[in-house]
Amino acid sequence: MDLDITSIPELTHEELRRLYQLVDATRELDLAAVAWQRQGIIPGYAPELGQEAAQVGSAFAMDTARDFLFPTYREMGVALALGVDMVEYMSTHKASWHGGLYNPVSTGLAPIQAVVGGSVLHAVGWAHGQRLSAAPGSELPAAMAYFGDGASSQGDVHEAMNFAGVLKAPVIFFVQNNGWAISLPTQDQVAGGTVAARAAGYGMPSVTVDGNDAPAVVRATRAALAHARAGNGPVLIEAMTYRRGPHSTSDDPGRYRSLDEERRDAGADPVARLAALLLEDGAADQAFLDASRSEAKAHAEKVREGVQALEPRPGREMFDFVFAEPTDTLKAQARAWREESEHV
Protein backbone atom coordinates (compact mmCIF):
# COMPACT_ATOMS: atom_id res chain seq x y z
CA MET A 1 0.00 0.00 0.00
CA ASP A 2 1.45 3.34 -1.06
CA LEU A 3 1.17 6.33 1.25
CA ASP A 4 -0.64 9.28 -0.33
CA ILE A 5 1.25 12.57 0.02
CA THR A 6 -0.82 14.63 -2.43
CA SER A 7 -2.76 16.32 0.38
CA ILE A 8 0.42 17.67 2.00
CA PRO A 9 0.93 21.33 1.00
CA GLU A 10 4.06 22.60 -0.67
CA LEU A 11 6.59 24.35 1.53
CA THR A 12 6.36 28.11 2.02
CA HIS A 13 9.17 30.38 0.89
CA GLU A 14 10.21 30.88 4.49
CA GLU A 15 10.40 27.12 5.02
CA LEU A 16 12.42 26.69 1.83
CA ARG A 17 14.94 29.30 2.93
CA ARG A 18 15.41 27.68 6.33
CA LEU A 19 15.64 24.26 4.72
CA TYR A 20 18.39 25.48 2.41
CA GLN A 21 20.38 27.00 5.27
CA LEU A 22 20.32 23.66 7.09
CA VAL A 23 21.23 21.62 4.01
CA ASP A 24 24.04 24.03 3.16
CA ALA A 25 25.39 23.98 6.72
CA THR A 26 25.29 20.18 6.71
CA ARG A 27 27.28 20.01 3.47
CA GLU A 28 29.94 22.39 4.76
CA LEU A 29 30.31 20.67 8.13
CA ASP A 30 30.43 17.23 6.52
CA LEU A 31 33.25 18.25 4.18
CA ALA A 32 35.06 19.88 7.08
CA ALA A 33 34.77 16.74 9.23
CA VAL A 34 36.42 14.63 6.54
CA ALA A 35 39.26 17.17 6.42
CA TRP A 36 39.58 17.06 10.22
CA GLN A 37 40.01 13.30 10.09
CA ARG A 38 42.74 13.64 7.46
CA GLN A 39 44.43 16.25 9.66
CA GLY A 40 44.31 14.04 12.76
CA ILE A 41 41.78 16.20 14.64
CA ILE A 42 39.29 13.30 14.84
CA PRO A 43 40.16 9.61 14.40
CA GLY A 44 37.21 8.62 12.23
CA TYR A 45 34.05 9.86 10.54
CA ALA A 46 31.18 8.51 8.40
CA PRO A 47 30.61 11.02 5.55
CA GLU A 48 27.14 11.79 4.19
CA LEU A 49 28.02 13.65 1.00
CA GLY A 50 24.93 13.44 -1.21
CA GLN A 51 22.52 12.53 1.61
CA GLU A 52 21.99 16.02 3.05
CA ALA A 53 18.48 16.49 1.64
CA ALA A 54 17.25 13.14 2.96
CA GLN A 55 18.56 13.78 6.44
CA VAL A 56 17.66 17.43 6.86
CA GLY A 57 14.30 17.05 5.09
CA SER A 58 13.17 14.21 7.36
CA ALA A 59 14.26 15.92 10.59
CA PHE A 60 12.78 19.24 9.44
CA ALA A 61 9.28 17.73 9.58
CA MET A 62 9.57 16.35 13.11
CA ASP A 63 8.42 17.97 16.36
CA THR A 64 11.08 17.42 19.03
CA ALA A 65 8.71 18.68 21.72
CA ARG A 66 7.00 15.29 21.46
CA ASP A 67 8.73 13.12 18.85
CA PHE A 68 11.99 11.19 19.20
CA LEU A 69 14.55 10.35 16.52
CA PHE A 70 16.90 7.36 16.57
CA PRO A 71 20.05 7.84 14.47
CA THR A 72 22.85 5.64 13.22
CA TYR A 73 26.45 6.86 13.04
CA ARG A 74 25.79 8.86 9.85
CA GLU A 75 22.98 11.28 10.82
CA MET A 76 24.99 14.45 11.38
CA GLY A 77 22.53 16.37 9.18
CA VAL A 78 19.63 15.17 11.33
CA ALA A 79 21.37 16.38 14.48
CA LEU A 80 22.16 19.75 12.93
CA ALA A 81 18.57 20.22 11.74
CA LEU A 82 17.31 19.49 15.26
CA GLY A 83 19.55 22.18 16.74
CA VAL A 84 21.89 19.77 18.56
CA ASP A 85 25.16 21.36 19.69
CA MET A 86 27.52 20.05 17.03
CA VAL A 87 30.59 20.06 19.23
CA GLU A 88 28.73 17.78 21.63
CA TYR A 89 27.59 15.64 18.67
CA MET A 90 31.12 15.40 17.28
CA SER A 91 32.49 14.24 20.64
CA THR A 92 31.79 10.68 19.49
CA HIS A 93 33.91 11.17 16.38
CA LYS A 94 36.60 12.71 18.57
CA ALA A 95 36.38 9.44 20.57
CA SER A 96 35.89 11.37 23.80
CA TRP A 97 32.38 10.07 24.47
CA HIS A 98 30.35 7.25 22.95
CA GLY A 99 26.93 8.32 21.71
CA GLY A 100 27.51 12.08 21.92
CA LEU A 101 27.69 14.51 24.83
CA TYR A 102 24.37 16.14 23.93
CA ASN A 103 21.26 15.56 26.05
CA PRO A 104 18.93 13.11 24.23
CA VAL A 105 15.88 14.12 26.27
CA SER A 106 16.10 17.85 25.56
CA THR A 107 17.12 17.46 21.91
CA GLY A 108 14.79 14.63 20.91
CA LEU A 109 17.73 12.72 19.42
CA ALA A 110 18.75 9.36 20.85
CA PRO A 111 22.48 8.64 21.31
CA ILE A 112 24.49 7.82 18.19
CA GLN A 113 24.16 4.09 17.48
CA ALA A 114 27.08 2.22 15.91
CA VAL A 115 25.38 -1.19 15.83
CA VAL A 116 23.95 -1.71 12.35
CA GLY A 117 20.15 -1.75 12.65
CA GLY A 118 20.29 -1.53 16.45
CA SER A 119 18.52 1.79 16.82
CA VAL A 120 15.47 0.52 14.92
CA LEU A 121 14.51 -1.76 17.80
CA HIS A 122 14.86 1.11 20.25
CA ALA A 123 12.61 3.32 18.12
CA VAL A 124 9.83 0.74 18.02
CA GLY A 125 10.03 0.16 21.76
CA TRP A 126 9.80 3.87 22.46
CA ALA A 127 6.90 4.30 20.02
CA HIS A 128 4.99 1.37 21.51
CA GLY A 129 5.43 2.88 24.97
CA GLN A 130 3.99 6.17 23.76
CA ARG A 131 0.94 4.39 22.37
CA LEU A 132 0.37 2.53 25.64
CA SER A 133 0.59 5.69 27.75
CA ALA A 134 -1.44 7.99 25.48
CA ALA A 135 -4.94 9.10 26.42
CA PRO A 136 -7.65 7.43 24.30
CA GLY A 137 -8.27 9.33 21.08
CA SER A 138 -5.29 11.67 21.51
CA GLU A 139 -2.75 12.43 18.79
CA LEU A 140 0.33 10.28 19.26
CA PRO A 141 3.98 11.28 19.37
CA ALA A 142 6.07 9.50 16.75
CA ALA A 143 9.48 7.90 16.53
CA MET A 144 11.79 8.13 13.54
CA ALA A 145 14.18 5.20 12.98
CA TYR A 146 17.07 5.80 10.56
CA PHE A 147 18.88 3.02 8.73
CA GLY A 148 20.36 2.28 5.33
CA ASP A 149 19.62 -0.18 2.56
CA GLY A 150 22.37 -2.43 3.90
CA ALA A 151 20.95 -2.45 7.42
CA SER A 152 17.55 -3.38 6.02
CA SER A 153 18.89 -6.93 5.62
CA GLN A 154 19.57 -7.25 9.35
CA GLY A 155 17.29 -9.53 11.36
CA ASP A 156 16.79 -6.84 14.00
CA VAL A 157 15.18 -4.56 11.41
CA HIS A 158 12.74 -7.24 10.25
CA GLU A 159 11.79 -8.08 13.83
CA ALA A 160 11.26 -4.40 14.59
CA MET A 161 9.04 -3.83 11.55
CA ASN A 162 6.94 -6.89 12.33
CA PHE A 163 6.54 -5.84 15.97
CA ALA A 164 5.55 -2.31 14.90
CA GLY A 165 3.09 -3.57 12.32
CA VAL A 166 1.35 -5.96 14.67
CA LEU A 167 1.07 -3.45 17.52
CA LYS A 168 0.51 -0.35 15.34
CA ALA A 169 3.41 1.52 16.92
CA PRO A 170 3.66 5.15 15.74
CA VAL A 171 7.08 4.84 14.15
CA ILE A 172 8.50 5.92 10.80
CA PHE A 173 11.14 3.64 9.31
CA PHE A 174 13.31 6.03 7.30
CA VAL A 175 15.56 4.18 4.87
CA GLN A 176 18.32 6.15 3.20
CA ASN A 177 18.98 3.98 0.16
CA ASN A 178 22.34 5.39 -0.91
CA GLY A 179 23.04 2.59 -3.35
CA TRP A 180 25.71 0.84 -1.32
CA ALA A 181 25.99 -1.45 1.70
CA ILE A 182 29.64 -0.49 2.21
CA SER A 183 31.06 -2.12 -0.96
CA LEU A 184 28.00 -4.10 -2.04
CA PRO A 185 25.50 -2.45 -4.42
CA THR A 186 21.85 -2.48 -3.41
CA GLN A 187 20.77 -4.79 -6.23
CA ASP A 188 23.09 -7.47 -4.92
CA GLN A 189 21.73 -7.50 -1.36
CA VAL A 190 18.07 -6.37 -1.47
CA ALA A 191 15.80 -8.87 -3.21
CA GLY A 192 13.51 -7.03 -5.60
CA GLY A 193 15.73 -3.96 -5.57
CA THR A 194 13.63 -1.89 -3.19
CA VAL A 195 13.24 -1.81 0.57
CA ALA A 196 9.83 -0.13 0.32
CA ALA A 197 8.29 -3.28 -1.18
CA ARG A 198 8.91 -5.11 2.08
CA ALA A 199 6.58 -2.82 4.02
CA ALA A 200 3.44 -4.57 2.75
CA GLY A 201 4.56 -7.80 4.39
CA TYR A 202 4.46 -6.08 7.74
CA GLY A 203 1.08 -4.44 7.22
CA MET A 204 2.31 -0.90 6.77
CA PRO A 205 2.15 1.63 3.93
CA SER A 206 5.29 2.89 2.27
CA VAL A 207 6.43 5.73 0.08
CA THR A 208 9.47 5.99 -2.15
CA VAL A 209 10.75 9.53 -2.42
CA ASP A 210 13.57 11.25 -4.30
CA GLY A 211 16.09 11.59 -1.48
CA ASN A 212 17.92 14.36 -3.32
CA ASP A 213 14.79 16.55 -3.28
CA ALA A 214 14.66 18.12 0.19
CA PRO A 215 11.12 19.59 -0.04
CA ALA A 216 9.78 16.24 -1.29
CA VAL A 217 11.36 14.49 1.70
CA VAL A 218 9.72 17.00 4.06
CA ARG A 219 6.29 16.39 2.53
CA ALA A 220 6.68 12.60 2.57
CA THR A 221 7.70 12.73 6.23
CA ARG A 222 4.76 14.97 7.12
CA ALA A 223 2.38 12.52 5.43
CA ALA A 224 3.93 9.64 7.36
CA LEU A 225 3.64 11.60 10.60
CA ALA A 226 -0.06 12.27 10.00
CA HIS A 227 -0.62 8.55 9.48
CA ALA A 228 1.28 7.52 12.61
CA ARG A 229 -0.12 10.26 14.86
CA ALA A 230 -3.67 9.21 14.00
CA GLY A 231 -3.01 5.76 15.47
CA ASN A 232 -2.82 4.00 12.11
CA GLY A 233 0.54 2.40 12.82
CA PRO A 234 3.97 2.56 11.20
CA VAL A 235 5.13 3.82 7.80
CA LEU A 236 8.25 3.06 5.77
CA ILE A 237 9.87 5.86 3.77
CA GLU A 238 12.58 4.92 1.29
CA ALA A 239 14.62 7.95 0.26
CA MET A 240 16.51 7.14 -2.94
CA THR A 241 19.83 8.95 -2.86
CA TYR A 242 23.53 8.19 -3.45
CA ARG A 243 26.59 7.99 -1.26
CA ARG A 244 29.01 10.20 -3.17
CA GLY A 245 31.99 9.47 -0.98
CA PRO A 246 33.38 6.58 1.05
CA HIS A 247 31.41 4.57 3.59
CA SER A 248 33.76 5.92 6.22
CA THR A 249 37.09 7.71 6.29
CA SER A 250 38.78 4.31 6.46
CA ASP A 251 37.04 3.10 3.28
CA ASP A 252 38.44 3.26 -0.27
CA PRO A 253 35.47 3.34 -2.67
CA GLY A 254 37.87 3.10 -5.58
CA ARG A 255 38.20 -0.61 -4.83
CA TYR A 256 34.59 -1.32 -5.79
CA ARG A 257 33.48 1.52 -8.10
CA SER A 258 35.10 3.96 -10.49
CA LEU A 259 34.91 7.74 -10.48
CA ASP A 260 33.08 7.56 -13.80
CA GLU A 261 30.46 5.28 -12.22
CA GLU A 262 30.13 7.64 -9.27
CA ARG A 263 29.58 10.65 -11.53
CA ARG A 264 27.10 8.71 -13.69
CA ASP A 265 25.00 7.30 -10.85
CA ALA A 266 25.08 10.10 -8.25
CA GLY A 267 22.19 12.08 -9.75
CA ALA A 268 21.41 15.71 -8.98
CA ASP A 269 23.44 17.30 -6.20
CA PRO A 270 20.89 17.94 -3.41
CA VAL A 271 22.40 21.27 -2.32
CA ALA A 272 22.67 22.70 -5.83
CA ARG A 273 19.20 21.38 -6.65
CA LEU A 274 17.60 23.16 -3.70
CA ALA A 275 19.49 26.37 -4.49
CA ALA A 276 18.16 26.29 -8.06
CA LEU A 277 14.62 25.77 -6.75
CA LEU A 278 14.86 28.79 -4.46
CA LEU A 279 16.05 31.00 -7.28
CA GLU A 280 13.46 29.66 -9.74
CA ASP A 281 10.55 30.09 -7.30
CA GLY A 282 11.67 33.52 -6.15
CA ALA A 283 12.07 32.27 -2.59
CA ALA A 284 15.60 33.70 -2.41
CA ASP A 285 18.23 35.49 -4.44
CA GLN A 286 21.92 34.88 -4.98
CA ALA A 287 22.81 37.19 -2.10
CA PHE A 288 20.87 34.92 0.26
CA LEU A 289 22.67 31.84 -1.05
CA ASP A 290 26.06 33.54 -0.67
CA ALA A 291 25.23 34.64 2.87
CA SER A 292 24.14 31.10 3.72
CA ARG A 293 27.45 29.71 2.50
CA SER A 294 29.40 32.24 4.55
CA GLU A 295 27.39 31.34 7.67
CA ALA A 296 27.94 27.64 7.00
CA LYS A 297 31.70 28.09 6.75
CA ALA A 298 31.79 30.17 9.93
CA HIS A 299 29.74 27.55 11.76
CA ALA A 300 32.05 24.74 10.64
CA GLU A 301 35.08 26.69 11.84
CA LYS A 302 33.45 27.31 15.22
CA VAL A 303 32.71 23.59 15.56
CA ARG A 304 36.31 22.74 14.67
CA GLU A 305 37.57 24.99 17.44
CA GLY A 306 35.19 23.37 19.90
CA VAL A 307 36.14 19.84 18.86
CA GLN A 308 39.84 20.57 19.22
CA ALA A 309 39.21 21.94 22.71
CA LEU A 310 37.44 18.78 23.89
CA GLU A 311 39.28 17.07 26.72
CA PRO A 312 39.24 13.33 27.44
CA ARG A 313 36.35 12.24 29.64
CA PRO A 314 37.07 10.71 33.08
CA GLY A 315 37.55 6.98 32.71
CA ARG A 316 35.28 6.23 35.68
CA GLU A 317 32.30 7.37 33.60
CA MET A 318 32.39 4.06 31.74
CA PHE A 319 30.64 2.48 34.72
CA ASP A 320 28.01 5.17 35.28
CA PHE A 321 25.51 4.48 32.52
CA VAL A 322 25.54 0.71 32.09
CA PHE A 323 22.48 -0.10 34.22
CA ALA A 324 19.86 2.06 35.92
CA GLU A 325 20.78 0.22 39.13
CA PRO A 326 24.42 -0.95 39.08
CA THR A 327 24.96 -4.62 39.84
CA ASP A 328 27.37 -5.89 42.47
CA THR A 329 29.67 -7.13 39.70
CA LEU A 330 29.73 -3.71 38.05
CA LYS A 331 30.44 -2.05 41.39
CA ALA A 332 33.33 -4.41 41.95
CA GLN A 333 34.72 -3.65 38.50
CA ALA A 334 34.45 0.07 39.17
CA ARG A 335 36.29 -0.28 42.48
CA ALA A 336 39.05 -2.32 40.84
CA TRP A 337 39.42 0.24 38.07
CA ARG A 338 39.69 3.11 40.57
CA GLU A 339 42.32 1.24 42.57
CA GLU A 340 44.40 0.47 39.50
CA SER A 341 43.95 3.73 37.59
CA GLU A 342 43.30 6.41 40.20
CA HIS A 343 44.99 4.65 43.15
CA VAL A 344 42.05 5.30 45.45
Short mmCIF file of N, CA and C in Angstrom, two decimals, residues 132-212:
data_model
loop_
_atom_site.label_atom_id
_atom_site.label_comp_id
_atom_site.label_asym_id
_atom_site.label_seq_id
_atom_site.Cartn_x
_atom_site.Cartn_y
_atom_site.Cartn_z
N LEU A 132 0.96 3.10 24.43
CA LEU A 132 0.37 2.53 25.64
C LEU A 132 0.00 3.60 26.67
N SER A 133 0.80 4.66 26.73
CA SER A 133 0.59 5.69 27.75
C SER A 133 -0.29 6.85 27.28
N ALA A 134 -0.65 6.87 26.00
CA ALA A 134 -1.44 7.99 25.48
C ALA A 134 -2.90 7.90 25.92
N ALA A 135 -3.51 9.06 26.10
CA ALA A 135 -4.94 9.10 26.42
C ALA A 135 -5.75 8.63 25.21
N PRO A 136 -6.83 7.93 25.42
CA PRO A 136 -7.65 7.43 24.30
C PRO A 136 -8.06 8.57 23.37
N GLY A 137 -7.87 8.36 22.08
CA GLY A 137 -8.27 9.33 21.08
C GLY A 137 -7.31 10.49 20.89
N SER A 138 -6.23 10.55 21.65
CA SER A 138 -5.29 11.67 21.51
C SER A 138 -4.32 11.43 20.36
N GLU A 139 -3.75 12.52 19.86
CA GLU A 139 -2.75 12.43 18.79
C GLU A 139 -1.45 11.91 19.38
N LEU A 140 -0.84 10.96 18.71
CA LEU A 140 0.33 10.28 19.26
C LEU A 140 1.64 10.97 18.88
N PRO A 141 2.62 10.94 19.78
CA PRO A 141 3.98 11.28 19.37
C PRO A 141 4.49 10.19 18.42
N ALA A 142 5.55 10.49 17.70
CA ALA A 142 6.07 9.50 16.75
C ALA A 142 7.57 9.36 16.89
N ALA A 143 8.04 8.17 16.57
CA ALA A 143 9.48 7.90 16.53
C ALA A 143 9.93 7.86 15.07
N MET A 144 11.18 8.24 14.86
CA MET A 144 11.79 8.13 13.54
C MET A 144 13.02 7.23 13.67
N ALA A 145 13.05 6.13 12.93
CA ALA A 145 14.18 5.20 12.98
C ALA A 145 14.96 5.31 11.67
N TYR A 146 16.23 5.66 11.75
CA TYR A 146 17.07 5.80 10.56
C TYR A 146 17.89 4.53 10.35
N PHE A 147 17.97 4.10 9.10
CA PHE A 147 18.88 3.02 8.73
C PHE A 147 19.07 3.04 7.21
N GLY A 148 20.05 2.29 6.75
CA GLY A 148 20.36 2.28 5.33
C GLY A 148 19.86 1.03 4.64
N ASP A 149 20.05 0.99 3.33
CA ASP A 149 19.62 -0.18 2.56
C ASP A 149 20.37 -1.43 3.00
N GLY A 150 21.62 -1.28 3.41
CA GLY A 150 22.37 -2.43 3.90
C GLY A 150 21.81 -2.95 5.21
N ALA A 151 21.51 -2.05 6.12
CA ALA A 151 20.95 -2.45 7.42
C ALA A 151 19.58 -3.08 7.28
N SER A 152 18.88 -2.81 6.19
CA SER A 152 17.55 -3.38 6.02
C SER A 152 17.58 -4.91 5.91
N SER A 153 18.76 -5.48 5.69
CA SER A 153 18.89 -6.93 5.62
C SER A 153 19.16 -7.57 6.98
N GLN A 154 19.31 -6.74 8.01
CA GLN A 154 19.57 -7.25 9.35
C GLN A 154 18.29 -7.83 9.97
N GLY A 155 18.44 -8.92 10.71
CA GLY A 155 17.29 -9.53 11.36
C GLY A 155 16.60 -8.60 12.33
N ASP A 156 17.38 -7.77 13.04
CA ASP A 156 16.79 -6.84 14.00
C ASP A 156 15.77 -5.92 13.33
N VAL A 157 16.08 -5.47 12.12
CA VAL A 157 15.18 -4.56 11.41
C VAL A 157 13.87 -5.26 11.05
N HIS A 158 13.95 -6.50 10.60
CA HIS A 158 12.74 -7.24 10.25
C HIS A 158 11.89 -7.51 11.49
N GLU A 159 12.53 -7.85 12.59
CA GLU A 159 11.79 -8.08 13.83
C GLU A 159 11.10 -6.79 14.29
N ALA A 160 11.82 -5.68 14.17
CA ALA A 160 11.26 -4.40 14.59
C ALA A 160 10.06 -4.00 13.74
N MET A 161 10.16 -4.19 12.43
CA MET A 161 9.04 -3.83 11.55
C MET A 161 7.83 -4.72 11.79
N ASN A 162 8.06 -5.99 12.04
CA ASN A 162 6.94 -6.89 12.33
C ASN A 162 6.26 -6.51 13.63
N PHE A 163 7.07 -6.25 14.66
CA PHE A 163 6.54 -5.84 15.97
C PHE A 163 5.70 -4.56 15.81
N ALA A 164 6.25 -3.58 15.08
CA ALA A 164 5.55 -2.31 14.90
C ALA A 164 4.25 -2.50 14.13
N GLY A 165 4.28 -3.35 13.11
CA GLY A 165 3.09 -3.57 12.32
C GLY A 165 1.98 -4.24 13.10
N VAL A 166 2.34 -5.23 13.88
CA VAL A 166 1.35 -5.96 14.67
C VAL A 166 0.72 -5.06 15.73
N LEU A 167 1.54 -4.25 16.40
CA LEU A 167 1.07 -3.45 17.52
C LEU A 167 0.74 -2.00 17.14
N LYS A 168 0.83 -1.69 15.85
CA LYS A 168 0.51 -0.35 15.34
C LYS A 168 1.28 0.74 16.09
N ALA A 169 2.56 0.52 16.25
CA ALA A 169 3.41 1.52 16.92
C ALA A 169 3.59 2.73 16.01
N PRO A 170 3.50 3.95 16.55
CA PRO A 170 3.66 5.15 15.74
C PRO A 170 5.13 5.45 15.44
N VAL A 171 5.67 4.70 14.49
CA VAL A 171 7.08 4.84 14.15
C VAL A 171 7.24 4.94 12.64
N ILE A 172 8.17 5.78 12.22
CA ILE A 172 8.50 5.92 10.80
C ILE A 172 9.85 5.26 10.57
N PHE A 173 9.88 4.28 9.70
CA PHE A 173 11.14 3.64 9.31
C PHE A 173 11.70 4.43 8.11
N PHE A 174 12.76 5.16 8.35
CA PHE A 174 13.31 6.03 7.30
C PHE A 174 14.58 5.39 6.74
N VAL A 175 14.45 4.86 5.53
CA VAL A 175 15.56 4.18 4.87
C VAL A 175 16.25 5.15 3.92
N GLN A 176 17.52 5.40 4.16
CA GLN A 176 18.32 6.15 3.20
C GLN A 176 19.00 5.14 2.28
N ASN A 177 18.41 4.92 1.12
CA ASN A 177 18.98 3.98 0.16
C ASN A 177 20.02 4.74 -0.67
N ASN A 178 21.28 4.64 -0.23
CA ASN A 178 22.34 5.39 -0.91
C ASN A 178 23.08 4.54 -1.93
N GLY A 179 22.49 3.39 -2.27
CA GLY A 179 23.04 2.59 -3.35
C GLY A 179 24.09 1.58 -2.94
N TRP A 180 24.61 1.70 -1.71
CA TRP A 180 25.71 0.84 -1.32
C TRP A 180 25.59 0.39 0.13
N ALA A 181 25.81 -0.91 0.36
CA ALA A 181 25.99 -1.45 1.70
C ALA A 181 27.50 -1.65 1.86
N ILE A 182 28.18 -0.60 2.24
CA ILE A 182 29.64 -0.49 2.21
C ILE A 182 30.10 -0.70 0.76
N SER A 183 30.55 -1.91 0.40
CA SER A 183 31.06 -2.12 -0.96
C SER A 183 30.10 -2.91 -1.84
N LEU A 184 28.94 -3.27 -1.30
CA LEU A 184 28.00 -4.10 -2.04
C LEU A 184 26.85 -3.26 -2.56
N PRO A 185 26.61 -3.25 -3.88
CA PRO A 185 25.50 -2.45 -4.42
C PRO A 185 24.15 -3.00 -3.98
N THR A 186 23.17 -2.11 -3.92
CA THR A 186 21.85 -2.48 -3.41
C THR A 186 21.26 -3.67 -4.14
N GLN A 187 21.40 -3.72 -5.46
CA GLN A 187 20.77 -4.79 -6.23
C GLN A 187 21.34 -6.17 -5.91
N ASP A 188 22.50 -6.19 -5.26
CA ASP A 188 23.09 -7.47 -4.92
C ASP A 188 22.77 -7.92 -3.49
N GLN A 189 22.03 -7.09 -2.73
CA GLN A 189 21.73 -7.50 -1.36
C GLN A 189 20.31 -7.20 -0.91
N VAL A 190 19.49 -6.59 -1.78
CA VAL A 190 18.07 -6.37 -1.47
C VAL A 190 17.24 -7.05 -2.57
N ALA A 191 16.61 -8.15 -2.23
CA ALA A 191 15.80 -8.87 -3.21
C ALA A 191 14.68 -7.97 -3.72
N GLY A 192 14.53 -7.88 -5.01
CA GLY A 192 13.51 -7.03 -5.60
C GLY A 192 13.98 -5.62 -5.85
N GLY A 193 15.13 -5.26 -5.28
CA GLY A 193 15.73 -3.96 -5.57
C GLY A 193 15.19 -2.79 -4.80
N THR A 194 14.19 -3.00 -3.94
CA THR A 194 13.63 -1.89 -3.19
C THR A 194 13.26 -2.34 -1.78
N VAL A 195 13.59 -1.52 -0.81
CA VAL A 195 13.24 -1.81 0.57
C VAL A 195 11.76 -1.53 0.81
N ALA A 196 11.23 -0.53 0.12
CA ALA A 196 9.83 -0.13 0.32
C ALA A 196 8.86 -1.27 0.06
N ALA A 197 9.20 -2.17 -0.86
CA ALA A 197 8.29 -3.28 -1.18
C ALA A 197 8.09 -4.21 0.00
N ARG A 198 9.03 -4.21 0.93
CA ARG A 198 8.91 -5.11 2.08
C ARG A 198 7.84 -4.65 3.07
N ALA A 199 7.50 -3.37 3.03
CA ALA A 199 6.58 -2.82 4.02
C ALA A 199 5.24 -3.55 4.02
N ALA A 200 4.75 -3.92 2.84
CA ALA A 200 3.44 -4.57 2.75
C ALA A 200 3.39 -5.86 3.55
N GLY A 201 4.53 -6.56 3.63
CA GLY A 201 4.56 -7.80 4.39
C GLY A 201 4.43 -7.61 5.88
N TYR A 202 4.59 -6.39 6.32
CA TYR A 202 4.46 -6.08 7.74
C TYR A 202 3.23 -5.21 8.02
N GLY A 203 2.35 -5.13 7.02
CA GLY A 203 1.08 -4.44 7.22
C GLY A 203 1.19 -2.94 7.34
N MET A 204 2.16 -2.35 6.69
CA MET A 204 2.31 -0.90 6.77
C MET A 204 2.43 -0.29 5.38
N PRO A 205 1.96 0.94 5.22
CA PRO A 205 2.15 1.63 3.93
C PRO A 205 3.58 2.09 3.78
N SER A 206 3.95 2.39 2.54
CA SER A 206 5.29 2.89 2.27
C SER A 206 5.22 3.99 1.21
N VAL A 207 6.30 4.74 1.12
CA VAL A 207 6.43 5.73 0.08
C VAL A 207 7.89 5.79 -0.32
N THR A 208 8.13 5.80 -1.62
CA THR A 208 9.47 5.99 -2.15
C THR A 208 9.59 7.42 -2.63
N VAL A 209 10.61 8.12 -2.13
CA VAL A 209 10.75 9.53 -2.42
C VAL A 209 12.15 9.80 -2.96
N ASP A 210 12.27 10.83 -3.79
CA ASP A 210 13.57 11.25 -4.30
C ASP A 210 14.35 11.85 -3.13
N GLY A 211 15.33 11.14 -2.65
CA GLY A 211 16.09 11.59 -1.48
C GLY A 211 17.00 12.76 -1.74
N ASN A 212 17.14 13.17 -3.00
CA ASN A 212 17.92 14.36 -3.32
C ASN A 212 17.05 15.62 -3.41
#
